[in-house]
Tab-separated table of C-alpha atoms in Angstrom:
chain	number	residue	atom	x	y	z
A	1	MET	CA	0.024	-0.059	0.020
A	2	THR	CA	1.221	3.495	-0.710
A	3	ASP	CA	0.321	7.071	0.609
A	4	LEU	CA	0.822	10.534	-0.496
A	5	SER	CA	4.290	10.662	1.251
A	6	THR	CA	5.651	8.207	-1.332
A	7	SER	CA	6.541	9.324	-4.793
A	8	PRO	CA	4.120	7.169	-7.064
A	9	ARG	CA	5.593	5.104	-10.204
A	10	ILE	CA	2.356	5.873	-12.008
A	11	SER	CA	-0.761	7.960	-11.687
A	12	VAL	CA	-3.955	6.479	-12.587
A	13	VAL	CA	-6.435	9.325	-13.791
A	14	VAL	CA	-10.293	8.611	-13.866
A	15	PRO	CA	-12.756	11.352	-14.990
A	16	VAL	CA	-16.160	10.868	-13.642
A	17	LYS	CA	-19.702	12.576	-13.857
A	18	ASN	CA	-22.526	11.052	-12.149
A	19	GLU	CA	-20.937	7.577	-11.590
A	20	ALA	CA	-21.623	6.843	-7.876
A	21	LEU	CA	-22.706	3.236	-8.406
A	22	ASN	CA	-19.436	2.576	-10.552
A	23	ILE	CA	-17.011	4.017	-8.093
A	24	LEU	CA	-16.043	1.477	-5.560
A	25	PRO	CA	-16.281	-1.725	-8.207
A	26	LEU	CA	-13.877	0.207	-10.338
A	27	VAL	CA	-11.485	1.324	-7.309
A	28	GLU	CA	-11.360	-2.178	-6.321
A	29	GLU	CA	-10.242	-3.579	-9.881
A	30	ILE	CA	-7.773	-0.582	-10.307
A	31	GLU	CA	-6.246	-1.648	-6.846
A	32	ARG	CA	-6.076	-5.265	-7.875
A	33	ALA	CA	-4.439	-4.233	-11.241
A	34	CYS	CA	-1.740	-1.879	-10.140
A	35	ALA	CA	-0.496	-4.059	-6.888
A	36	ALA	CA	2.454	-4.905	-8.992
A	37	LEU	CA	3.196	-1.472	-9.913
A	38	ALA	CA	3.407	-0.176	-6.575
A	39	PRO	CA	3.707	2.699	-5.513
A	40	PHE	CA	0.955	4.299	-7.331
A	41	GLU	CA	-1.676	6.830	-6.925
A	42	VAL	CA	-5.459	7.041	-8.396
A	43	VAL	CA	-6.727	10.508	-9.125
A	44	TYR	CA	-10.388	10.775	-9.488
A	45	VAL	CA	-11.636	13.931	-11.256
A	46	ASP	CA	-15.463	14.456	-10.500
A	47	ASP	CA	-16.562	16.679	-13.375
A	48	GLY	CA	-19.390	18.419	-11.720
A	49	SER	CA	-21.551	15.320	-10.565
A	50	THR	CA	-24.893	15.858	-9.258
A	51	ASP	CA	-25.155	12.434	-7.451
A	52	GLU	CA	-23.180	10.840	-4.794
A	53	THR	CA	-20.081	10.396	-6.911
A	54	GLY	CA	-17.673	12.473	-4.888
A	55	GLN	CA	-18.655	11.194	-1.569
A	56	GLN	CA	-18.263	7.454	-2.805
A	57	VAL	CA	-14.829	8.442	-3.539
A	58	LEU	CA	-14.243	9.856	-0.118
A	59	ASN	CA	-15.827	6.743	1.345
A	60	ALA	CA	-13.092	4.431	-0.585
A	61	ARG	CA	-10.444	6.692	0.229
A	62	THR	CA	-10.903	6.041	4.002
A	63	THR	CA	-8.841	2.635	3.833
A	64	ARG	CA	-6.894	3.716	0.680
A	65	PRO	CA	-4.360	6.590	1.269
A	66	TRP	CA	-3.125	6.317	-2.492
A	67	LEU	CA	-6.693	7.409	-3.646
A	68	ARG	CA	-7.361	11.264	-4.399
A	69	LEU	CA	-10.252	13.359	-5.635
A	70	MET	CA	-10.205	16.412	-7.720
A	71	ARG	CA	-13.679	18.234	-8.392
A	72	HIS	CA	-14.993	20.702	-10.827
A	73	GLU	CA	-17.479	22.973	-9.555
A	74	ALA	CA	-19.333	22.646	-12.866
A	75	SER	CA	-19.195	20.015	-15.693
A	76	CYS	CA	-16.250	20.948	-18.222
A	77	GLY	CA	-16.164	17.920	-20.204
A	78	GLN	CA	-14.029	14.738	-20.351
A	79	SER	CA	-11.084	16.343	-21.787
A	80	ALA	CA	-11.143	19.191	-19.075
A	81	ALA	CA	-11.544	16.417	-16.533
A	82	VAL	CA	-8.451	14.278	-17.917
A	83	ARG	CA	-6.233	17.512	-17.958
A	84	THR	CA	-6.996	18.519	-14.398
A	85	GLY	CA	-6.114	14.918	-13.320
A	86	VAL	CA	-2.813	15.086	-15.168
A	87	HIS	CA	-1.919	18.526	-13.706
A	88	ALA	CA	-2.751	16.938	-10.299
A	89	ALA	CA	-0.561	13.713	-11.017
A	90	ARG	CA	2.658	13.160	-9.361
A	91	ALA	CA	4.247	10.375	-11.393
A	92	PRO	CA	5.915	10.583	-14.633
A	93	VAL	CA	3.702	7.953	-16.122
A	94	VAL	CA	0.054	8.685	-16.501
A	95	ILE	CA	-2.779	6.144	-17.183
A	96	THR	CA	-6.340	7.097	-18.130
A	97	LEU	CA	-9.515	5.241	-18.001
A	98	ASP	CA	-13.183	5.839	-18.232
A	99	GLY	CA	-14.950	5.674	-15.001
A	100	ASP	CA	-17.879	3.856	-16.257
A	101	GLY	CA	-16.280	0.245	-15.852
A	102	GLN	CA	-15.921	-0.479	-19.606
A	103	ASN	CA	-12.503	-0.155	-19.439
A	104	ASP	CA	-10.797	-3.074	-17.735
A	105	PRO	CA	-8.104	-1.974	-15.412
A	106	ALA	CA	-6.387	-5.406	-15.889
A	107	PHE	CA	-4.717	-4.191	-18.939
A	108	ILE	CA	-2.826	-1.390	-16.983
A	109	PRO	CA	0.351	-3.507	-16.568
A	110	GLN	CA	0.364	-3.891	-20.291
A	111	LEU	CA	0.180	-0.365	-21.313
A	112	VAL	CA	2.871	0.644	-18.607
A	113	ALA	CA	5.185	-2.078	-20.281
A	114	ALA	CA	4.456	-0.793	-23.750
A	115	ILE	CA	6.166	2.765	-22.879
A	116	ASP	CA	9.227	1.273	-21.205
A	117	ASP	CA	10.916	2.152	-24.847
A	118	PRO	CA	12.195	5.893	-24.329
A	119	ALA	CA	10.943	6.388	-27.933
A	120	VAL	CA	7.311	5.656	-27.040
A	121	ALA	CA	5.414	8.488	-25.375
A	122	LEU	CA	1.780	6.990	-25.758
A	123	ALA	CA	0.511	3.339	-25.346
A	124	ALA	CA	-3.067	3.426	-26.796
A	125	GLY	CA	-5.641	0.723	-26.216
A	126	GLN	CA	-7.704	-0.664	-28.843
A	127	ARG	CA	-11.013	-2.080	-28.073
A	128	VAL	CA	-11.838	-5.288	-29.552
A	129	GLY	CA	-15.413	-7.099	-28.862
A	130	ARG	CA	-17.067	-3.532	-28.198
A	131	LYS	CA	-20.337	-3.510	-26.136
A	132	ASP	CA	-21.531	-0.401	-27.411
A	133	GLY	CA	-24.848	-0.276	-29.392
A	134	ALA	CA	-24.819	-0.283	-33.154
A	135	TYR	CA	-25.462	3.415	-33.621
A	136	LYS	CA	-22.481	4.273	-31.631
A	137	LYS	CA	-20.233	1.811	-32.882
A	138	TRP	CA	-21.092	3.103	-36.554
A	139	GLN	CA	-20.566	6.775	-35.374
A	140	SER	CA	-17.143	5.815	-33.961
A	141	ARG	CA	-16.410	3.733	-37.327
A	142	ILE	CA	-17.043	6.970	-39.136
A	143	ALA	CA	-15.275	9.264	-36.940
A	144	ASN	CA	-11.889	7.008	-36.631
A	145	GLY	CA	-11.939	6.398	-40.385
A	146	VAL	CA	-12.186	9.970	-41.380
A	147	ARG	CA	-9.541	11.053	-38.947
A	148	GLY	CA	-7.257	8.254	-39.573
A	149	ARG	CA	-7.322	8.969	-43.503
A	150	ILE	CA	-6.664	12.990	-42.797
A	151	LEU	CA	-4.165	12.699	-39.751
A	152	LYS	CA	-2.476	9.167	-40.684
A	153	ASP	CA	-1.978	8.759	-37.000
A	154	GLY	CA	-2.022	4.767	-37.558
A	155	THR	CA	-4.591	4.278	-34.771
A	156	ARG	CA	-7.927	2.521	-35.551
A	157	ASP	CA	-9.501	3.602	-32.022
A	158	THR	CA	-8.714	6.900	-30.452
A	159	GLY	CA	-11.671	6.990	-28.452
A	160	CYS	CA	-10.735	4.176	-26.013
A	161	GLY	CA	-10.157	5.677	-22.628
A	162	LEU	CA	-7.432	3.451	-21.666
A	163	LYS	CA	-3.965	5.125	-22.178
A	164	ALA	CA	-0.736	5.327	-20.749
A	165	PHE	CA	1.511	8.128	-21.436
A	166	ARG	CA	4.431	10.302	-20.377
A	167	ARG	CA	3.129	13.313	-18.393
A	168	ASP	CA	5.873	15.655	-19.504
A	169	VAL	CA	4.867	14.856	-23.284
A	170	TYR	CA	1.012	15.367	-22.709
A	171	LEU	CA	1.687	18.927	-20.985
A	172	ARG	CA	3.505	19.980	-24.201
A	173	LEU	CA	0.406	19.311	-26.359
A	174	PRO	CA	-1.884	22.168	-27.416
A	175	TYR	CA	-4.966	21.788	-25.168
A	176	PHE	CA	-8.388	22.127	-26.599
A	177	ASP	CA	-11.744	20.069	-26.121
A	178	ALA	CA	-11.411	16.575	-27.136
A	179	LEU	CA	-7.560	16.366	-26.986
A	180	HIS	CA	-7.854	13.042	-25.543
A	181	ARG	CA	-9.261	11.828	-29.167
A	182	PHE	CA	-6.207	13.196	-31.085
A	183	MET	CA	-3.329	12.336	-28.791
A	184	PRO	CA	-1.773	9.839	-31.148
A	185	ALA	CA	-1.402	12.343	-34.121
A	186	LEU	CA	-0.156	15.011	-31.450
A	187	VAL	CA	2.430	12.857	-29.779
A	188	LYS	CA	3.751	11.693	-33.202
A	189	ARG	CA	3.962	15.280	-34.037
A	190	GLU	CA	6.393	15.651	-31.081
A	191	GLY	CA	8.580	13.021	-32.535
A	192	TYR	CA	7.696	10.000	-30.465
A	193	ARG	CA	6.170	6.580	-31.489
A	194	ILE	CA	2.818	5.195	-30.508
A	195	ALA	CA	2.243	1.670	-29.296
A	196	HIS	CA	-1.026	0.052	-29.576
A	197	VAL	CA	-2.248	-2.679	-27.075
A	198	ASP	CA	-5.554	-4.608	-27.952
A	199	VAL	CA	-8.186	-4.233	-24.769
A	200	VAL	CA	-11.283	-6.372	-24.171
A	201	ASP	CA	-14.302	-3.883	-23.991
A	202	ARG	CA	-16.897	-4.536	-21.120
A	203	PRO	CA	-20.540	-3.254	-20.673
A	204	ARG	CA	-20.607	-0.313	-18.160
A	205	HIS	CA	-21.105	-1.539	-14.580
A	206	ALA	CA	-24.154	0.711	-13.890
A	207	GLY	CA	-25.746	3.988	-15.275
A	208	ARG	CA	-25.650	5.481	-18.938
A	209	SER	CA	-23.044	7.398	-20.456
A	210	ASN	CA	-22.831	11.164	-19.721
A	211	TYR	CA	-20.986	12.330	-22.747
A	212	GLY	CA	-23.141	12.653	-25.816
A	213	MET	CA	-22.712	11.338	-29.419
A	214	PHE	CA	-22.763	15.002	-30.648
A	215	ASP	CA	-19.651	15.969	-28.938
A	216	ARG	CA	-17.946	12.498	-30.216
A	217	LEU	CA	-18.549	13.322	-34.005
A	218	TRP	CA	-19.930	16.652	-35.457
A	219	VAL	CA	-17.796	18.946	-32.834
A	220	GLY	CA	-14.911	16.976	-33.670
A	221	ILE	CA	-14.819	18.247	-37.483
A	222	LEU	CA	-13.591	21.484	-36.421
A	223	ASP	CA	-10.791	19.982	-34.170
A	224	LEU	CA	-9.870	17.568	-37.042
A	225	ALA	CA	-9.054	20.429	-38.941
A	226	GLY	CA	-7.042	22.207	-36.427
A	227	VAL	CA	-4.964	19.102	-35.568
A	228	TRP	CA	-4.346	18.886	-39.551
A	229	TRP	CA	-2.937	22.511	-39.725
A	230	LEU	CA	-0.906	22.103	-36.453
A	231	ILE	CA	0.781	19.010	-38.170
A	232	ARG	CA	1.305	20.947	-41.307
A	233	ARG	CA	2.768	23.699	-39.658
A	234	ARG	CA	5.196	21.675	-37.466
A	235	ARG	CA	8.793	22.766	-37.608
A	236	ARG	CA	11.950	21.074	-36.594
A	237	VAL	CA	12.822	21.821	-33.065
A	238	PRO	CA	16.590	22.430	-32.706
A	239	ALA	CA	18.961	20.488	-30.362
A	240	ALA	CA	20.721	23.053	-28.326
A	241	GLN	CA	23.556	22.660	-25.914
A	242	GLU	CA	25.680	25.302	-23.851
A	243	ILE	CA	29.100	25.319	-24.758
A	244	VAL	CA	31.500	25.774	-21.984
């Protein structure tokens, strides 16, 4: 068991909104998955929930000193919640996963192992056997297909919440809404490689999705154009050293 006086090896960031029924089951799964990666910390970011989500995290924290809670006074969206968690994280490696239970924490060790290579800055989970409805899967297929053709990021599924990445590289990326869906292209823009790990998708533990289809597809068109422009405008970063 780790506590906040110990520098963690990894930080797990979990953005949540109105997921009270899913908190304890997922915390227990994360705890088991990260046992071999200790010391670790888990940072929950409550994105303006109107249910008992925050209280459930506090209840779970009474016996888990590595568990932390950040809270947005008002809902600001998933990308903002992830960014809040990354800023609060104390480890050099950050793992993100959705708070509804669809992302299986058992894959965390594989993601962490995938970025042991210094040339790799992002290990992106790639869902197989998706449990979403037909309409949601159709929308994701279109969005991923268009994004892949335009950005050529070599990633078939950027919407998977399971990711491991280097914190310092993430903080260098330009921030905007839906950043988490364009990370492979932007990380490649920084000169790093992307690793891909197949992960098994699951039905959510309880409740319903709090982030709508509109955000995932149509609003992303402008972001896609912006990321394409950023990649086109990339310039070589000089390697500089002081001469003594």
